[in-house]
PDB file of C-alpha atoms in Angstrom:
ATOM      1  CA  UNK V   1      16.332   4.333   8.933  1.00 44.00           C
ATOM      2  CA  UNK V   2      16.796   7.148   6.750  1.00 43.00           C
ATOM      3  CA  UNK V   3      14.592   7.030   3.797  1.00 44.00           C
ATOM      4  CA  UNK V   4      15.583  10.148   2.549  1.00 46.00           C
ATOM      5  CA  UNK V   5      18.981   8.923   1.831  1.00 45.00           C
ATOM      6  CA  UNK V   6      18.114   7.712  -1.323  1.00 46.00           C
ATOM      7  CA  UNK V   7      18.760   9.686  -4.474  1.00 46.00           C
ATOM      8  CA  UNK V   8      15.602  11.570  -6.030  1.00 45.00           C
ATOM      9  CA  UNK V   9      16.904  11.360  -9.298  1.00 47.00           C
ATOM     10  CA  UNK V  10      14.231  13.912 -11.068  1.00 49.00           C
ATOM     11  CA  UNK V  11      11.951  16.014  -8.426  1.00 45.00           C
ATOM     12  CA  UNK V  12       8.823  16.390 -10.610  1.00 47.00           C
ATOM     13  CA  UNK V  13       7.740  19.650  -9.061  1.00 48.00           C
ATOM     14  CA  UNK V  14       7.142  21.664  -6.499  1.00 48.00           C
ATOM     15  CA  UNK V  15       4.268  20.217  -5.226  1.00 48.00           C
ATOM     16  CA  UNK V  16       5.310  17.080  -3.200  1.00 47.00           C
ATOM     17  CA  UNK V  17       7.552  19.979  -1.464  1.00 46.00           C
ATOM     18  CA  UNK V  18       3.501  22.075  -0.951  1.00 45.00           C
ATOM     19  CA  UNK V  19       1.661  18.804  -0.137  1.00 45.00           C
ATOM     20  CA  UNK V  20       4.373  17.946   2.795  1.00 44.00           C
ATOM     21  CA  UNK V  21       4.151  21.309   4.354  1.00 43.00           C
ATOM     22  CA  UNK V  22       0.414  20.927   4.082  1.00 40.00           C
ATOM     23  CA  UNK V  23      -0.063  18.689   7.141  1.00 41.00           C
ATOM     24  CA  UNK V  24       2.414  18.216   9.836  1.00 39.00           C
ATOM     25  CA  UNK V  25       2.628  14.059  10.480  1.00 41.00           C
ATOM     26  CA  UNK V  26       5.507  12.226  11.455  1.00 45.00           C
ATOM     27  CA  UNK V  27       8.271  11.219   9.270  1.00 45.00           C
ATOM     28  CA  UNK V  28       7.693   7.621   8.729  1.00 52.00           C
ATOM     29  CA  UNK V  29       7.083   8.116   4.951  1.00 52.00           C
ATOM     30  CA  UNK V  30       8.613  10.916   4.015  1.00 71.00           C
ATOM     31  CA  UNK V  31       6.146  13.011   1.369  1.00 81.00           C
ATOM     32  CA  UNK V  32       8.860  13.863  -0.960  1.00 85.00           C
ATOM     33  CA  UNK V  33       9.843   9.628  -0.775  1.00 88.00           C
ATOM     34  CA  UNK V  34       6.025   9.235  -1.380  1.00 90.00           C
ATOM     35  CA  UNK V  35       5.128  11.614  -3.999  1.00 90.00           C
ATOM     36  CA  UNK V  36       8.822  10.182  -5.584  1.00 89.00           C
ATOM     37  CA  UNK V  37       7.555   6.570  -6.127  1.00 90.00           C
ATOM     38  CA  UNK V  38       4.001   7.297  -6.631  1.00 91.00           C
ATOM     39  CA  UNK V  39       4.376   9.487  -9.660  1.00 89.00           C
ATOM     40  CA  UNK V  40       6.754   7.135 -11.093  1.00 89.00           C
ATOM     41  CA  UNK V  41       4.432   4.145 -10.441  1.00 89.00           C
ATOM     42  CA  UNK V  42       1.770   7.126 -12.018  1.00 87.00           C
ATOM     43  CA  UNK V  43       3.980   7.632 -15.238  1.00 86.00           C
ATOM     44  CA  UNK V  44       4.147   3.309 -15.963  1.00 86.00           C
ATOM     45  CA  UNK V  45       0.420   3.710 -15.116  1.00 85.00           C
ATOM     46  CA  UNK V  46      -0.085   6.512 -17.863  1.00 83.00           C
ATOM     47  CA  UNK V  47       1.918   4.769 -20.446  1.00 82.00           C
ATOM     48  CA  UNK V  48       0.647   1.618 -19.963  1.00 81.00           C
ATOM     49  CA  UNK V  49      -2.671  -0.078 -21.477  1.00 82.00           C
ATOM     50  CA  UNK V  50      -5.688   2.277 -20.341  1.00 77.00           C
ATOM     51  CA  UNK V  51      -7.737  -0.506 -19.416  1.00 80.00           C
ATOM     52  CA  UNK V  52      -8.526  -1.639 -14.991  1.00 84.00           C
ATOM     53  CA  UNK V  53      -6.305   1.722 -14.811  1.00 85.00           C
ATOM     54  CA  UNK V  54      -8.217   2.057 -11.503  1.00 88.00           C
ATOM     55  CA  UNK V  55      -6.991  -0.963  -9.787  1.00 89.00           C
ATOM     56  CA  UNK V  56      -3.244  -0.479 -11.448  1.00 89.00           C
ATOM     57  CA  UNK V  57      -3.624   2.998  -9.560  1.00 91.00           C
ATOM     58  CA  UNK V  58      -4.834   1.581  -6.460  1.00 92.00           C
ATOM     59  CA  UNK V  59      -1.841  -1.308  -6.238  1.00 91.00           C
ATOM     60  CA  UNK V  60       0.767   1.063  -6.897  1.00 91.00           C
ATOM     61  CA  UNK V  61      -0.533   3.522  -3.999  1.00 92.00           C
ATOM     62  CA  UNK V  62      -0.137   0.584  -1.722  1.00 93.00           C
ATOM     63  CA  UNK V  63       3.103  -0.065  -3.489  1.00 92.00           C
ATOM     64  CA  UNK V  64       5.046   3.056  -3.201  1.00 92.00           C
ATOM     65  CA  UNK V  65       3.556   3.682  -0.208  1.00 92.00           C
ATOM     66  CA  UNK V  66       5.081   0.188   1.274  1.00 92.00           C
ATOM     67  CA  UNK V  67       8.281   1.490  -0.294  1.00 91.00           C
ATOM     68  CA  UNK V  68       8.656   4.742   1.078  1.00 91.00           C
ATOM     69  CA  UNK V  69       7.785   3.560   4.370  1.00 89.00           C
ATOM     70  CA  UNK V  70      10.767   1.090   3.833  1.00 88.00           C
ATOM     71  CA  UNK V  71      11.208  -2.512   5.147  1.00 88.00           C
ATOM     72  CA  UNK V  72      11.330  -2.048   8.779  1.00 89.00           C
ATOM     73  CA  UNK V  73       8.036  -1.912   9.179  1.00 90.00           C
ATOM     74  CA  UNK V  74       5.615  -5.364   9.207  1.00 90.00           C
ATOM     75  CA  UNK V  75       3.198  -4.063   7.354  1.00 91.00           C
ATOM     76  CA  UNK V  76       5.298  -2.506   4.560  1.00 91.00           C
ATOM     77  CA  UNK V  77       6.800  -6.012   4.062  1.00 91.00           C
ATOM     78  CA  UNK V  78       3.727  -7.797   3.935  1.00 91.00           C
ATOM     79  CA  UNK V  79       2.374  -5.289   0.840  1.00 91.00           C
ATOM     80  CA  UNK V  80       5.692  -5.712  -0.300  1.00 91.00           C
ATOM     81  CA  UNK V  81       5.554  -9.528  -0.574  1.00 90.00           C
ATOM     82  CA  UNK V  82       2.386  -9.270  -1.995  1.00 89.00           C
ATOM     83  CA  UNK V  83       2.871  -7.022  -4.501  1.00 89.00           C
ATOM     84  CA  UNK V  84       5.764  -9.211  -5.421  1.00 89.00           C
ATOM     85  CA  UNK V  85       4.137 -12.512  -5.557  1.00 89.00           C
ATOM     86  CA  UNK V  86       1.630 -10.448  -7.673  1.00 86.00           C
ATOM     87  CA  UNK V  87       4.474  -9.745  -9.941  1.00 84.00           C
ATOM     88  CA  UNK V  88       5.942 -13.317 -10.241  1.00 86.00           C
ATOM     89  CA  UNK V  89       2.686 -15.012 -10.422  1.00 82.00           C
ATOM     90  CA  UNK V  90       1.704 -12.386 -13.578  1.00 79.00           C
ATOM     91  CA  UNK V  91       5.344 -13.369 -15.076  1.00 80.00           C
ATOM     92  CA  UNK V  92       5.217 -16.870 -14.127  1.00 79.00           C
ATOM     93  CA  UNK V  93       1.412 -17.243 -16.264  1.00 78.00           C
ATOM     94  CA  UNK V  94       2.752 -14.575 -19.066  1.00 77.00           C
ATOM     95  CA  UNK V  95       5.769 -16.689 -19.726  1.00 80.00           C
ATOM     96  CA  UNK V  96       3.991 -20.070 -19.209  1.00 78.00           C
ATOM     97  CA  UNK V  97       1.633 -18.826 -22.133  1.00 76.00           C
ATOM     98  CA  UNK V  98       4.765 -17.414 -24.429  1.00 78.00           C
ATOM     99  CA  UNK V  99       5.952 -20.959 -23.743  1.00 78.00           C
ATOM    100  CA  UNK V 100       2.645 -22.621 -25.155  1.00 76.00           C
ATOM    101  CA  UNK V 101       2.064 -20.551 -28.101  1.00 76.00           C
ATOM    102  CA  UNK V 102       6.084 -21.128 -28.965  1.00 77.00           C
ATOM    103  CA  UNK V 103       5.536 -25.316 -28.640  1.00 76.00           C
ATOM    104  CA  UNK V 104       2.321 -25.223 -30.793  1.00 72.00           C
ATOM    105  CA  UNK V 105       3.615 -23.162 -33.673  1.00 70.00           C
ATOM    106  CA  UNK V 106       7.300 -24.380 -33.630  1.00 66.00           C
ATOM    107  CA  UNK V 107       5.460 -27.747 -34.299  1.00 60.00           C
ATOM    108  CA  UNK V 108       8.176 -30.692 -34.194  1.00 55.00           C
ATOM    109  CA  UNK V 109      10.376 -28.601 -31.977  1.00 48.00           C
ATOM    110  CA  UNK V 110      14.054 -29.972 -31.975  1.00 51.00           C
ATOM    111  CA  UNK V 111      14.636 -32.091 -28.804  1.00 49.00           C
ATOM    112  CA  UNK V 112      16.958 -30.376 -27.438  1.00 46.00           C
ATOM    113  CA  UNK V 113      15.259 -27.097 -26.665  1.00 44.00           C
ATOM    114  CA  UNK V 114      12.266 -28.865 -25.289  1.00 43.00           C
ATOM    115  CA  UNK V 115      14.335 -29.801 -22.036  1.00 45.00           C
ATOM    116  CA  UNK V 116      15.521 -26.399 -22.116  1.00 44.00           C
ATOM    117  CA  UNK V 117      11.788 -25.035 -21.950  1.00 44.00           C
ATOM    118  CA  UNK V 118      10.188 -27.560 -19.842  1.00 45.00           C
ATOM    119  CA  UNK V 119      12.758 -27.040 -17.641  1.00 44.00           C
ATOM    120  CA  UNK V 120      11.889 -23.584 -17.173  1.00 45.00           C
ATOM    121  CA  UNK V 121       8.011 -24.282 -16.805  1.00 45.00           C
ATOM    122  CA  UNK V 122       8.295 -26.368 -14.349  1.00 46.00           C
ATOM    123  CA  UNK V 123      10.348 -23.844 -12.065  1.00 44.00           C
ATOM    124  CA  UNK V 124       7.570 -21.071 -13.112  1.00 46.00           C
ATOM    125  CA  UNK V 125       4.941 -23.150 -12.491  1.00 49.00           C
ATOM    126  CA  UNK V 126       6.726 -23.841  -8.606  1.00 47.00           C
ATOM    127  CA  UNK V 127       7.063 -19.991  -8.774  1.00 46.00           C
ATOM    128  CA  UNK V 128       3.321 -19.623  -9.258  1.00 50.00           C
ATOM    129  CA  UNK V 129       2.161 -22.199  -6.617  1.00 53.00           C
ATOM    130  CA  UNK V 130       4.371 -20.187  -4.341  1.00 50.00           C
ATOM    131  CA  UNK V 131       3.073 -16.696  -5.582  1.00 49.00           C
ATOM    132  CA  UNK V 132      -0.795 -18.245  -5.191  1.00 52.00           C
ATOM    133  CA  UNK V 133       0.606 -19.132  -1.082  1.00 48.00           C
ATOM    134  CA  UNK V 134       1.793 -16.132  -0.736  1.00 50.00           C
ATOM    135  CA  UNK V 135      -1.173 -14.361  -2.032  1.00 52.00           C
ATOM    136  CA  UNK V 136      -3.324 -16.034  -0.257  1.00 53.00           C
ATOM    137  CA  UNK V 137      -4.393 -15.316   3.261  1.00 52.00           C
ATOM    138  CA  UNK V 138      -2.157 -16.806   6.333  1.00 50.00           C
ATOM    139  CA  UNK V 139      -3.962 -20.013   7.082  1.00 48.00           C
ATOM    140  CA  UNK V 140      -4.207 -20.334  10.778  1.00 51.00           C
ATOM    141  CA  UNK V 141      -3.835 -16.664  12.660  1.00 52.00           C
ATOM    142  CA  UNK V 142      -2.120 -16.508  15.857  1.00 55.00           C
ATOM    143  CA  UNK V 143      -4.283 -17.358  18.556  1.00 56.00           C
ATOM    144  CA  UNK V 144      -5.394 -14.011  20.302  1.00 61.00           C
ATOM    145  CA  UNK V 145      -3.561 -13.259  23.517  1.00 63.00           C
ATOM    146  CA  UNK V 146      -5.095 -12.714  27.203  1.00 59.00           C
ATOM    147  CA  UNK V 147      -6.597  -9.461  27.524  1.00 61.00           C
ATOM    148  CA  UNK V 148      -6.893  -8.962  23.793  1.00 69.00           C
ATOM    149  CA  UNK V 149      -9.896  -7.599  23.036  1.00 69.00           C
ATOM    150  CA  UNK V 150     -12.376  -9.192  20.371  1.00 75.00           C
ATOM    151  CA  UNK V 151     -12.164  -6.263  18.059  1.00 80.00           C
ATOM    152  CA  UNK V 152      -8.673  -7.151  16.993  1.00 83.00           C
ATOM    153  CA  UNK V 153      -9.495  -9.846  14.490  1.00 86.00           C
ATOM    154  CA  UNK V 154     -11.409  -7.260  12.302  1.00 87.00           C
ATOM    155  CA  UNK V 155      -7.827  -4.724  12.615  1.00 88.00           C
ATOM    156  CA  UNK V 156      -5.859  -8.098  12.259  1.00 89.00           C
ATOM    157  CA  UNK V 157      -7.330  -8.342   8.915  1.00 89.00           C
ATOM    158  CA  UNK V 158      -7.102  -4.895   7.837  1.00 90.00           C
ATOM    159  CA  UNK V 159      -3.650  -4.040   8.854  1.00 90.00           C
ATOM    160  CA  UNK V 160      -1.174  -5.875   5.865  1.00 90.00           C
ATOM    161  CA  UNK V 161       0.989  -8.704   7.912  1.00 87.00           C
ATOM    162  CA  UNK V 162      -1.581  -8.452  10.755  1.00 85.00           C
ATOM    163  CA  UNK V 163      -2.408 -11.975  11.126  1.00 84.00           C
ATOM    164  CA  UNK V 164       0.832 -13.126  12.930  1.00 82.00           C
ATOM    165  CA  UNK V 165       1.315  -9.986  15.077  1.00 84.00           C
ATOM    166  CA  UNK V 166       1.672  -9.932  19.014  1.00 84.00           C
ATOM    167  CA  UNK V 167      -1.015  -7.786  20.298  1.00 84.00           C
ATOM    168  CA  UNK V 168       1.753  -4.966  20.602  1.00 85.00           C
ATOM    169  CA  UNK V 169       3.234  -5.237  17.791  1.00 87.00           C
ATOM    170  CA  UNK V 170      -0.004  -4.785  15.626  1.00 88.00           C
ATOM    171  CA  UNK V 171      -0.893  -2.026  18.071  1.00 87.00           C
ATOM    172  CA  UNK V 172       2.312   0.147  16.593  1.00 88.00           C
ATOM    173  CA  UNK V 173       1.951  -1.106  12.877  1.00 90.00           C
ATOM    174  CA  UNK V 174      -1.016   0.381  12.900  1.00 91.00           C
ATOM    175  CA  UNK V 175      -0.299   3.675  14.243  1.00 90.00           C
ATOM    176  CA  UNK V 176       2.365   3.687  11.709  1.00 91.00           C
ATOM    177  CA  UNK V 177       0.234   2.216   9.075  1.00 92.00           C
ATOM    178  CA  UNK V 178      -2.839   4.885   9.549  1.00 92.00           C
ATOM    179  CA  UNK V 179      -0.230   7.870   9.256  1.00 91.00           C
ATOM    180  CA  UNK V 180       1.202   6.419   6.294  1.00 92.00           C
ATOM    181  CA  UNK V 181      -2.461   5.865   4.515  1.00 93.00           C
ATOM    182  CA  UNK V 182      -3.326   9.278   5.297  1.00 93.00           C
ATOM    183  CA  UNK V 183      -0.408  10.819   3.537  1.00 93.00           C
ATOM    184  CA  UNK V 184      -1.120   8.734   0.437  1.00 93.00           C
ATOM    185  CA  UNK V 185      -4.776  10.261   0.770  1.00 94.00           C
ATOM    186  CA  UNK V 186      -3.642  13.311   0.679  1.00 92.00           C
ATOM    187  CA  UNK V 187      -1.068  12.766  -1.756  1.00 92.00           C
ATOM    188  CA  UNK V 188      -3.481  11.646  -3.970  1.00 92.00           C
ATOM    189  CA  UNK V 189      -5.998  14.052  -3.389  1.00 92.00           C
ATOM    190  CA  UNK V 190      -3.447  16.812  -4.647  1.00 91.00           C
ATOM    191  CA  UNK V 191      -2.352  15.093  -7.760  1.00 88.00           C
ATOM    192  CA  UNK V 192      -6.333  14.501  -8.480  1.00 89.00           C
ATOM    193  CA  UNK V 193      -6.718  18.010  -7.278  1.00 88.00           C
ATOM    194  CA  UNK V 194      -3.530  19.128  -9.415  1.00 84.00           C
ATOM    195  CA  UNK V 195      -4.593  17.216 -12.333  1.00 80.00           C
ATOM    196  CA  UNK V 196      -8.207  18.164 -13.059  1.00 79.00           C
ATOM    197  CA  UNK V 197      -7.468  22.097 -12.879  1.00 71.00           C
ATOM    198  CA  UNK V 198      -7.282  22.369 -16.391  1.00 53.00           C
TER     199      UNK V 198
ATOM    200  CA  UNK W   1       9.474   1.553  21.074  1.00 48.00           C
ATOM    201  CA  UNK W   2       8.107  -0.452  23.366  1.00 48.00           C
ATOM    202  CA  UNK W   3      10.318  -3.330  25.389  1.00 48.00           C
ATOM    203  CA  UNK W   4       9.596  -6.759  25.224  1.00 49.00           C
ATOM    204  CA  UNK W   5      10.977  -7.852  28.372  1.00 50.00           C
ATOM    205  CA  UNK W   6       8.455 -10.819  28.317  1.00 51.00           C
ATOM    206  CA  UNK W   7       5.387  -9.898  29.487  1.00 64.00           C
ATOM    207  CA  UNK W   8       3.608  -6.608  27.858  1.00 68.00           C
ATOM    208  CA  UNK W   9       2.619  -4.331  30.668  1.00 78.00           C
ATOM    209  CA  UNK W  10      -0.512  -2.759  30.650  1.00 78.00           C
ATOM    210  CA  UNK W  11       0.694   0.658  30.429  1.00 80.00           C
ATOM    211  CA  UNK W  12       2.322  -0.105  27.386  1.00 81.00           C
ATOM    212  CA  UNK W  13      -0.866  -1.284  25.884  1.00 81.00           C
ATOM    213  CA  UNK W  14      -2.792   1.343  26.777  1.00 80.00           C
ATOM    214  CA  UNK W  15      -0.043   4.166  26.064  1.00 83.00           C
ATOM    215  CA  UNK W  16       0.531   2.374  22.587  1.00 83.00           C
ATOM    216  CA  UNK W  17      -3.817   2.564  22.443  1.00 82.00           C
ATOM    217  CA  UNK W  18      -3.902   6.097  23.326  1.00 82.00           C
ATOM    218  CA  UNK W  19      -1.467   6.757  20.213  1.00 83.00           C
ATOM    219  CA  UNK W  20      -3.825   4.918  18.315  1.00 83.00           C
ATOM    220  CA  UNK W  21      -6.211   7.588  19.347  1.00 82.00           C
ATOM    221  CA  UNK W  22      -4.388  10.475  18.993  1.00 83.00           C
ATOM    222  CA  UNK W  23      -4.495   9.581  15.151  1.00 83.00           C
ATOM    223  CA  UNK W  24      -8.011   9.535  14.910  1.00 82.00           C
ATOM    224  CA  UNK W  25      -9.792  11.900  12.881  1.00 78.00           C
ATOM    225  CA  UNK W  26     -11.320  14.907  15.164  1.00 69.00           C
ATOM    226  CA  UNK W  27     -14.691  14.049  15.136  1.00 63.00           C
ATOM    227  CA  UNK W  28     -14.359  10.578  16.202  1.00 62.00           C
ATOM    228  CA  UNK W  29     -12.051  11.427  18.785  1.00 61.00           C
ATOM    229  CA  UNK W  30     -14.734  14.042  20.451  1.00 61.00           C
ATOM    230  CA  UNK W  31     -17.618  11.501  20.269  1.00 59.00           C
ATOM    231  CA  UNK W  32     -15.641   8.700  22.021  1.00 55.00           C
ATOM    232  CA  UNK W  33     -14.960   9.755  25.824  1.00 56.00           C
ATOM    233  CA  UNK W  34     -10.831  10.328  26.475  1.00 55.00           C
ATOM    234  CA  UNK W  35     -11.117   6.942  28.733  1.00 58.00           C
ATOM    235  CA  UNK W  36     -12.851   4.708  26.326  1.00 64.00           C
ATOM    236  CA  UNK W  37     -12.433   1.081  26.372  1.00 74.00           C
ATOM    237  CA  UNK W  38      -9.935  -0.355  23.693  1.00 75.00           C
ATOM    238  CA  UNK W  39     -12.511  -2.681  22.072  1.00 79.00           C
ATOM    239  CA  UNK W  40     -14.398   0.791  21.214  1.00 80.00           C
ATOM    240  CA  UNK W  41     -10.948   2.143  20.300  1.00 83.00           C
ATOM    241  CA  UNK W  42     -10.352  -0.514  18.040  1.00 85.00           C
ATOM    242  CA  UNK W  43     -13.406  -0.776  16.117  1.00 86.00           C
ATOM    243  CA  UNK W  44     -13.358   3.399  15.230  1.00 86.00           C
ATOM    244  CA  UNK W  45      -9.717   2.379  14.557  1.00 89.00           C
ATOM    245  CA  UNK W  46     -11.031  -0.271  11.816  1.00 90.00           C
ATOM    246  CA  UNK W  47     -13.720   1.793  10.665  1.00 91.00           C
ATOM    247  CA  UNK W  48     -11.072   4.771  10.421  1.00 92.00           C
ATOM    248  CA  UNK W  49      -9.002   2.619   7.784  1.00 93.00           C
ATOM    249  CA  UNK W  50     -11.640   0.955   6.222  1.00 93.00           C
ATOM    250  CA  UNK W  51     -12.714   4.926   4.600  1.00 94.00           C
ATOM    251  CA  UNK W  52      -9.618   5.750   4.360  1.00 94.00           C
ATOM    252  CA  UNK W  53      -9.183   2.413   2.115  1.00 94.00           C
ATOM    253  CA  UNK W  54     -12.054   3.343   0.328  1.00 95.00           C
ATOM    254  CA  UNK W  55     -10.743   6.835  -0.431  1.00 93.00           C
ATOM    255  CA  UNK W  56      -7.937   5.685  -1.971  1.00 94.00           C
ATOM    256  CA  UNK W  57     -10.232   3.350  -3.992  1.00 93.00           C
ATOM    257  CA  UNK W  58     -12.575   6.507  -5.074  1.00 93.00           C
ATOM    258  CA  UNK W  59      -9.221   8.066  -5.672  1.00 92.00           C
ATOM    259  CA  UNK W  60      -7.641   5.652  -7.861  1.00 92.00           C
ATOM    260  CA  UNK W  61     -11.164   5.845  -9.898  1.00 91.00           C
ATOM    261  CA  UNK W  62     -11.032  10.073 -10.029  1.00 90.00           C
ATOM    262  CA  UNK W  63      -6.777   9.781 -11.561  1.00 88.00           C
ATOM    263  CA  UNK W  64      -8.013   6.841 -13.997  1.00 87.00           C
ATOM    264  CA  UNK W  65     -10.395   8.781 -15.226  1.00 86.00           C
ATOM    265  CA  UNK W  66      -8.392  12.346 -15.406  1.00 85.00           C
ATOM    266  CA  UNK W  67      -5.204  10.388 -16.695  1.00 82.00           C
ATOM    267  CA  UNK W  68      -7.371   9.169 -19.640  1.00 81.00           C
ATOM    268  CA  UNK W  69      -8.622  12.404 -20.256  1.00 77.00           C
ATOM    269  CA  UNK W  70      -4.616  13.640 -20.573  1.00 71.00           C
ATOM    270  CA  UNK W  71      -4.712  11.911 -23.757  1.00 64.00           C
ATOM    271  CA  UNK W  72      -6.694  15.041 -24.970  1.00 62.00           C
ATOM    272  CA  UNK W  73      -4.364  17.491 -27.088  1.00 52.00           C
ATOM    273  CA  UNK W  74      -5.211  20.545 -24.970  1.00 62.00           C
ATOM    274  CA  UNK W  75      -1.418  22.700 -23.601  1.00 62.00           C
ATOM    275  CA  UNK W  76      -2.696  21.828 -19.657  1.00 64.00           C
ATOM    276  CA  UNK W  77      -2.842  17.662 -20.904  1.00 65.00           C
ATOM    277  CA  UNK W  78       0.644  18.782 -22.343  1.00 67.00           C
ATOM    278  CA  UNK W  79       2.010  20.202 -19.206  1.00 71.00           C
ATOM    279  CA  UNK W  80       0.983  17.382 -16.572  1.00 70.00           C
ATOM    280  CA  UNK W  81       1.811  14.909 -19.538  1.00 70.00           C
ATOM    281  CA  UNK W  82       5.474  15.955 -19.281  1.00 73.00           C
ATOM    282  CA  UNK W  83       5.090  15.785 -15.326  1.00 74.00           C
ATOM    283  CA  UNK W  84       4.539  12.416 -15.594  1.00 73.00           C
ATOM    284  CA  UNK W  85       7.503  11.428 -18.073  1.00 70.00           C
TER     285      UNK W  85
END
């Protein structure tokens, strides 16, 4: 329940302290716990390869702001799981293709590393087909309860983890999922804000 | 926050809907009348997140492009480079 109870091992500045007393919301996701994991996800951003930076920077608002908010919320499970499928299913391809360049220019590879290899493909490969399930959307939603109006399909597919949601339930996650998106708006807006005074 | 003893009343819906609208921006919230029906309620809801999803889109575009312009050698590239270390 606490999210602040985890160590902040460097606080980059003073500004996540300025950005939280910019807006009073509730403490769901903490802004210092947001600003924490967003300018680390930032830094691997930064020092990464410079190309689709924009969608890197876009997954890893999603991502640390799923984080901060924790895993007792629905919806900050669901981006979690996806974000992690996304992860597995990248390793699973990357070491699928180390694999294939490895077999074509080891040539006649020794028989017993084969096993040793093939073994491991095949359990990436199950890792993939379960990354590609998880990534893709829930097949059959929960049928829509009595009273329910038609308008919560369209939320049900906006809100992460939506799909499977009682009425009520979705009805909190996304109170709790709008706050949260707001303060990684406005999180971001100050680092863009921060970042092209120069 | 809300008990599930079964059957959801309708007081808890509509206390968890007003919520919803208290989070609303302003202006939304003074065009929509204070006892609107929850279908309107839930589609300014979904348009609400749908900008705000496409803010953090334009966002993510506005740091991609700044963050490549850190690779500059000016002292203020310097200074937010070492931020982000």
């Amino acid at each position: 329940m606490d999210a602040k109870g985890a160590p902040l091992p460097t606080q980059p500045s003073p500004n996540p302290s300025r950005l939280a007393s910019g807006s009073a919301s509730a403490a769901d996701a903490p802004k210092p716990m947001l600003a924490f994991h967003f300018l680390r996800a930032l830094s691997r951003v930064h020092a990464g390869p410079a190309r689709r930076r924009t969608r890197t920077i876009s997954r890893a608002a999603y991502s640390s702001m799923a984080r901060a908010a924790g895993p007792r919320r629905a919806w900050s499970r669901a981006l979690l799981r996806q974000a992690q499928a996304r992860r597995s299913a990248t390793l699973a391809s990357r070491r699928t293709a180390v694999l294939v360049r490895r077999r074509v220019a080891a040539g006649p590879a020794p028989p017993l590393a084969l096993p040793r290899l093939t073994g491991r493909s095949s359990g990436s490969s199950g890792e993939t087909s379960a990354a590609r399930a998880a990534l893709l959307p829930p097949p059959s939603p929960a049928p829509r309860q009595a009273g329910e109006p038609a308008r919560s399909d369209a939320l049900r597919r906006l809100v992460p983890g939506g799909a499977g949601m009682e009425y009520c339930s979705l009805l909190e996650e996304t109170a709790d999922y709008v706050r949260c998106l707001r303060a990684q708006v406005q999180l971001m807006q100050g680092l863009a804000d921060l970042f092209s005074c120069q | 926050m809300s008990s599930r003893r079964g059957r959801i009343t309708d007081e808890e819906i509509n206390e968890l809907i007003s919520k919803l609208q208290a989070l609303l921006p302003e202006s939304s919230r003074r065009r929509t009348a204070s006892r609107s029906s929850a279908s309107k309620l839930l589609k300014e809801t979904c348009g609400y997140i749908k900008s705000l999803h496409q803010e953090v889109d334009d966002l993510s575009d506005r740091l991609s492009e700044l963050m490549s312009t850190l690779d500059d050698a000016s002292p203020q590239a310097e200074i937010i480079r070492s931020l982000l270390r």
